[in-house]
Short mmCIF file of C-alpha atoms in Angstrom, two decimals:
data_model
loop_
_atom_site.label_atom_id
_atom_site.label_comp_id
_atom_site.label_asym_id
_atom_site.label_seq_id
_atom_site.Cartn_x
_atom_site.Cartn_y
_atom_site.Cartn_z
CA MET A 1 226.33 110.26 -124.75
CA ASN A 2 227.85 107.36 -122.84
CA ARG A 3 231.33 108.38 -123.89
CA LEU A 4 230.91 111.44 -121.64
CA VAL A 5 230.23 109.32 -118.58
CA GLY A 6 233.82 109.46 -117.34
CA LEU A 7 233.86 113.25 -117.54
CA ILE A 8 230.45 113.55 -115.91
CA VAL A 9 231.49 111.31 -113.03
CA LEU A 10 234.70 113.28 -112.56
CA LEU A 11 232.72 116.50 -112.46
CA ALA A 12 230.32 114.90 -110.01
CA ILE A 13 233.21 114.05 -107.72
CA SER A 14 234.48 117.64 -107.96
CA THR A 15 231.02 118.92 -107.12
CA HIS A 16 230.85 116.54 -104.20
CA ALA A 17 234.23 117.86 -103.00
CA GLU A 18 232.92 121.42 -103.17
CA ASN A 19 229.36 121.05 -101.90
CA GLY A 20 228.98 117.50 -100.62
CA TYR A 21 228.82 118.04 -96.89
CA ARG A 22 227.65 115.00 -94.98
CA THR A 23 226.90 114.30 -91.36
CA PHE A 24 229.75 112.72 -89.39
CA THR A 25 229.16 111.16 -85.99
CA THR A 26 231.65 110.93 -83.13
CA PRO A 27 231.88 107.80 -80.95
CA ASP A 28 229.98 109.61 -78.16
CA GLY A 29 227.09 110.47 -80.50
CA ARG A 30 227.83 114.10 -81.38
CA THR A 31 227.40 115.10 -85.03
CA LEU A 32 228.79 117.68 -87.41
CA LYS A 33 228.47 118.40 -91.09
CA ALA A 34 231.71 118.38 -93.03
CA LYS A 35 233.36 117.17 -96.18
CA ILE A 36 236.61 115.27 -96.63
CA ILE A 37 239.54 117.18 -98.06
CA MET A 38 242.31 114.62 -97.66
CA PHE A 39 243.03 111.32 -95.97
CA ASP A 40 246.51 110.04 -95.11
CA SER A 41 246.31 106.27 -94.69
CA ALA A 42 249.89 106.15 -93.35
CA THR A 43 249.03 108.33 -90.33
CA ASP A 44 245.32 107.47 -90.38
CA LYS A 45 244.48 111.15 -90.22
CA VAL A 46 241.75 112.87 -92.16
CA GLN A 47 241.42 116.53 -93.04
CA ILE A 48 237.85 117.81 -93.15
CA GLU A 49 236.20 121.12 -93.86
CA ARG A 50 233.30 122.13 -91.64
CA GLU A 51 230.33 124.15 -92.83
CA ASP A 52 231.98 127.29 -91.43
CA LYS A 53 234.83 126.61 -93.93
CA LYS A 54 237.31 125.87 -91.16
CA LYS A 55 239.64 122.98 -91.93
CA VAL A 56 240.75 120.58 -89.23
CA THR A 57 242.87 117.43 -89.26
CA VAL A 58 241.94 114.66 -86.84
CA PRO A 59 242.50 110.89 -86.49
CA SER A 60 239.90 108.92 -88.40
CA ASN A 61 238.86 107.16 -85.17
CA SER A 62 237.47 110.49 -84.03
CA PHE A 63 234.40 109.34 -85.93
CA SER A 64 232.12 106.33 -85.81
CA GLU A 65 233.11 103.01 -87.39
CA LYS A 66 230.63 103.68 -90.18
CA ASP A 67 232.26 107.04 -90.90
CA GLN A 68 235.71 105.47 -90.80
CA ALA A 69 234.61 102.98 -93.45
CA TYR A 70 233.23 105.87 -95.52
CA ILE A 71 236.55 107.73 -95.28
CA LYS A 72 238.44 104.70 -96.59
CA LYS A 73 235.97 104.28 -99.46
CA TRP A 74 236.40 107.98 -100.26
CA GLN A 75 240.16 107.46 -100.44
CA VAL A 76 239.77 104.47 -102.75
CA ALA A 77 237.50 106.49 -105.06
CA GLN A 78 240.00 109.36 -105.21
CA THR A 79 242.78 106.92 -106.11
CA PHE A 80 240.69 105.15 -108.74
CA MET A 81 239.81 108.41 -110.49
CA SER A 82 243.35 109.82 -110.37
CA ALA A 83 245.25 109.45 -113.65
CA SER A 84 248.55 109.89 -111.82
CA LYS A 85 247.84 107.43 -108.98
CA PHE A 86 246.07 104.80 -111.06
CA LYS A 87 247.69 104.70 -114.50
CA LEU A 88 246.23 102.87 -117.50
CA ASP A 89 248.00 101.87 -120.68
CA ILE A 90 246.65 99.85 -123.60
CA LYS A 91 248.63 98.08 -126.31
CA ARG A 92 247.78 95.98 -129.35
CA LYS A 93 249.47 92.61 -129.72
CA GLU A 94 249.60 90.34 -132.75
CA VAL A 95 248.98 86.78 -131.56
CA LYS A 96 249.71 84.90 -134.75
CA SER A 97 249.38 85.07 -138.51
CA SER A 98 248.97 82.33 -141.11
CA LYS A 99 248.37 81.92 -144.83
CA LYS A 100 246.28 79.23 -146.47
CA PRO A 101 245.80 78.52 -150.18
CA ILE A 102 242.23 78.03 -151.39
CA GLU A 103 241.90 75.33 -154.03
CA VAL A 104 238.98 74.48 -156.32
CA ASP A 105 238.53 71.78 -158.93
CA LEU A 106 238.03 73.52 -162.25
CA GLY A 107 237.25 70.25 -164.02
CA GLU A 108 238.54 69.09 -167.36
CA GLU A 109 237.48 72.19 -169.25
CA GLY A 110 238.11 74.88 -166.70
CA GLY A 111 234.44 75.56 -165.99
CA GLY A 112 234.41 78.83 -167.85
CA GLY A 113 237.29 80.37 -165.97
CA GLY A 114 235.37 82.43 -163.44
CA ARG A 115 234.99 86.20 -163.60
CA ARG A 116 238.62 86.80 -164.52
CA GLY A 117 238.69 84.22 -167.28
CA GLY A 118 241.45 81.71 -167.98
CA GLY A 119 241.50 78.18 -169.28
CA ASP A 120 243.13 76.26 -166.43
CA THR A 121 241.80 72.80 -165.59
CA GLY A 122 241.96 70.45 -162.62
CA VAL A 123 242.63 71.52 -159.06
CA GLN A 124 243.95 75.07 -158.96
CA VAL A 125 244.82 77.60 -156.27
CA VAL A 126 242.39 80.47 -156.82
CA ALA A 127 243.03 82.55 -153.69
CA ILE A 128 245.25 82.97 -150.64
CA ASP A 129 243.72 83.54 -147.21
CA LYS A 130 245.73 85.45 -144.63
CA ASN A 131 244.34 85.14 -141.10
CA THR A 132 245.79 87.39 -138.41
CA GLN A 133 244.83 87.24 -134.74
CA TYR A 134 245.10 90.30 -132.50
CA LYS A 135 244.36 91.04 -128.88
CA TYR A 136 244.78 94.02 -126.59
CA SER A 137 246.59 94.23 -123.29
CA LEU A 138 245.64 96.67 -120.55
CA LEU A 139 248.33 97.52 -118.00
CA MET A 140 246.93 98.88 -114.73
CA GLU A 141 249.46 100.47 -112.36
CA ASN A 142 248.45 101.40 -108.84
CA LYS A 143 251.08 103.95 -107.76
CA SER A 144 249.33 104.74 -104.48
CA ASP A 145 249.37 103.20 -101.02
CA THR A 146 245.68 102.35 -101.35
CA PRO A 147 244.64 98.88 -102.58
CA LEU A 148 241.96 98.84 -105.28
CA LYS A 149 239.28 96.16 -105.51
CA ASN A 150 235.79 95.47 -106.83
CA ILE A 151 236.65 96.88 -110.26
CA ILE A 152 234.62 95.75 -113.26
CA LEU A 153 236.26 95.87 -116.69
CA GLU A 154 234.38 95.98 -119.97
CA TYR A 155 235.89 96.24 -123.42
CA ARG A 156 234.79 96.71 -127.00
CA ILE A 157 237.03 95.78 -129.92
CA PHE A 158 235.93 97.42 -133.16
CA TYR A 159 236.93 96.07 -136.56
CA GLU A 160 235.75 95.85 -140.16
CA GLN A 161 235.52 92.60 -142.08
CA GLN A 162 234.29 92.12 -145.62
CA LYS A 163 232.27 89.04 -146.49
CA SER A 164 231.28 87.55 -149.85
CA VAL A 165 227.60 87.90 -150.72
CA LEU A 166 225.79 86.55 -153.74
CA ASP A 167 225.51 89.26 -156.40
CA GLU A 168 221.85 89.00 -157.42
CA LYS A 169 222.17 91.61 -160.16
CA ALA A 170 225.21 90.00 -161.77
CA ASN A 171 223.56 86.56 -161.69
CA LYS A 172 220.17 87.71 -162.99
CA ASN A 173 220.65 86.47 -166.57
CA ARG A 174 222.94 83.55 -165.74
CA PRO A 175 221.92 80.38 -167.66
CA GLU A 176 220.85 77.53 -165.41
CA ASP A 177 223.18 75.12 -167.21
CA SER A 178 226.20 77.41 -166.94
CA THR A 179 229.37 75.75 -165.68
CA ARG A 180 230.61 79.09 -164.42
CA PRO A 181 229.96 79.59 -160.68
CA GLU A 182 227.59 82.27 -159.48
CA GLN A 183 229.18 85.66 -158.93
CA TYR A 184 229.73 87.22 -155.51
CA THR A 185 230.52 90.70 -154.28
CA ALA A 186 232.32 91.96 -151.17
CA VAL A 187 230.17 93.63 -148.51
CA ASP A 188 231.56 95.66 -145.60
CA GLN A 189 230.67 94.64 -142.04
CA ASN A 190 231.23 96.61 -138.85
CA LYS A 191 232.13 94.06 -136.20
CA ILE A 192 232.36 94.26 -132.41
CA LYS A 193 233.82 91.82 -129.92
CA ASP A 194 233.15 92.58 -126.26
CA ALA A 195 233.35 91.11 -122.79
CA LYS A 196 232.85 91.99 -119.13
CA VAL A 197 235.08 90.66 -116.35
CA ARG A 198 235.90 91.32 -112.70
CA VAL A 199 239.44 92.52 -112.07
CA LYS A 200 241.48 90.89 -109.33
CA PRO A 201 242.33 93.25 -106.43
CA ILE A 202 245.25 95.52 -107.29
CA ASP A 203 247.54 95.88 -104.31
CA ALA A 204 249.20 99.15 -103.35
CA ARG A 205 252.30 99.92 -105.40
CA SER A 206 251.65 97.08 -107.83
CA THR A 207 250.68 96.45 -111.42
CA GLN A 208 248.30 94.07 -113.14
CA GLU A 209 247.98 93.20 -116.81
CA LEU A 210 244.79 91.96 -118.40
CA ALA A 211 244.44 90.67 -121.95
CA THR A 212 241.29 90.69 -124.05
CA ALA A 213 240.13 87.77 -126.14
CA SER A 214 241.58 87.71 -129.63
CA VAL A 215 239.91 88.71 -132.88
CA THR A 216 240.76 87.13 -136.22
CA LEU A 217 240.90 89.25 -139.35
CA LEU A 218 240.73 87.71 -142.81
CA ASN A 219 242.35 89.21 -145.88
CA ARG A 220 241.79 87.17 -149.05
CA SER A 221 243.67 87.75 -152.27
CA ALA A 222 242.07 86.05 -155.26
CA SER A 223 244.34 85.24 -158.20
CA ARG A 224 241.14 84.45 -160.11
CA GLU A 225 237.63 85.09 -158.81
CA TRP A 226 235.75 81.82 -158.53
CA GLY A 227 232.32 81.92 -156.95
CA ASP A 228 232.65 83.24 -153.41
CA LYS A 229 236.45 83.14 -153.67
CA ILE A 230 236.92 86.87 -154.21
CA ASP A 231 239.13 89.57 -152.73
CA LEU A 232 238.19 90.32 -149.10
CA LYS A 233 239.65 93.00 -146.86
CA SER A 234 239.58 93.73 -143.14
CA ASN A 235 240.64 96.51 -140.81
CA LEU A 236 241.31 96.46 -137.07
CA ILE A 237 240.06 99.82 -135.80
CA GLY A 238 240.92 99.59 -132.11
CA ALA A 239 239.74 98.93 -128.58
CA TRP A 240 237.75 100.93 -126.02
CA ILE A 241 237.96 99.89 -122.39
CA GLN A 242 235.92 101.05 -119.40
CA LEU A 243 236.68 100.37 -115.74
CA THR A 244 233.93 100.96 -113.19
CA MET A 245 233.59 100.75 -109.43
CA LYS A 246 231.23 102.03 -106.76
CA GLY A 247 232.00 105.31 -105.01
CA PRO A 248 231.53 106.01 -101.27
CA ASP A 249 227.92 107.11 -101.80
CA GLY A 250 227.07 104.21 -104.13
CA GLU A 251 227.60 106.25 -107.29
CA GLU A 252 229.25 104.61 -110.31
CA LEU A 253 232.77 105.81 -111.03
CA VAL A 254 234.13 105.34 -114.55
CA ARG A 255 237.62 105.35 -116.02
CA GLU A 256 238.03 104.75 -119.71
CA ILE A 257 240.82 104.40 -122.23
CA ALA A 258 240.93 103.72 -125.97
CA THR A 259 243.65 103.09 -128.51
CA ALA A 260 242.59 106.39 -130.11
CA ASN A 261 240.34 109.18 -128.84
CA SER A 262 238.51 109.13 -132.18
CA ILE A 263 237.04 105.73 -131.30
CA MET A 264 235.07 107.21 -128.40
CA LYS A 265 233.77 109.95 -130.70
CA LYS A 266 232.92 107.79 -133.70
CA TYR A 267 231.41 104.72 -132.05
CA ASP A 268 228.60 104.09 -129.60
CA TRP A 269 229.59 102.18 -126.45
CA ASP A 270 226.15 100.54 -126.39
CA ALA A 271 226.35 99.32 -129.99
CA THR A 272 224.91 95.84 -130.49
CA GLN A 273 227.43 93.04 -130.31
CA GLU A 274 227.69 91.28 -133.65
CA GLU A 275 230.11 88.49 -132.78
CA PRO A 276 229.52 86.73 -129.45
CA ILE A 277 232.53 85.27 -127.68
CA ASP A 278 233.06 82.52 -125.16
CA GLU A 279 232.87 84.07 -121.69
CA ASN A 280 235.87 81.95 -120.70
CA SER A 281 238.05 83.31 -123.51
CA VAL A 282 239.46 86.11 -121.37
CA GLU A 283 242.68 85.10 -119.66
CA LYS A 284 241.75 83.28 -116.45
CA GLU A 285 244.32 85.06 -114.30
CA SER A 286 242.49 88.35 -114.88
CA THR A 287 239.28 87.24 -113.18
CA SER A 288 238.31 86.90 -109.54
CA GLU A 289 235.42 85.45 -107.58
CA GLU A 290 235.54 88.26 -105.03
CA THR A 291 232.14 89.55 -103.96
CA PRO A 292 231.66 93.34 -104.06
CA ASP A 293 231.17 95.17 -100.79
#
């Protein structure tokens, strides 16, 4: 249900534009009900539609200071929700990759050779671990003349990682004095890494890039299975990012982007986090101490 939030909010804004008349007050205390159609920050003029459907364009200072602040917040909300004025792009980046041999001491007689057999003795390489780190980069481009601030960014990185688990069934009749190690099996895990940060203000006609923390995926290739040293696989599924800010009436506005639309259909945004991360692991330049309005 939460994956429909962005659409619901967009529809809510459209409804507000059609039916959301509010009371505006002039500096001398007169009032009228109208809704904003357009605001030009360059000329500081606002077009409104009165209840009689007549449209008029007037300077924003034709209204009270409170209404002027509302008009500017309305403009910010329109910019934030516009895919053409506030563009988002997400990319996956490989941080680094490394391989590491896994050695075990098979003893003088080979210890039974493990599940795949063999009579090797001494210290032997039984598997190769390949660790690959990935992160995602979100490029935010403000193509408007309206600065954007007080944006909160949350992300979810979804991936699958197998782990080795003791195979109770396979070890049921294992002799206690056996020199062969206990047998393990690979079990699938659905993993999530997430974080929530405040985005620095994005000036008019500017861009800002924010990187997520990295996730490490392990792929193990076992030349001979030895205890928990078995084949393990992983799969990086993708990232889902949500940006939120408050609208002029205090409502929550949501923009979201994912590396694939299928992620927002298959996964639940509110899924429980399985792998906590250090809150300082997000790149420092992407955060700000600014206090929301």
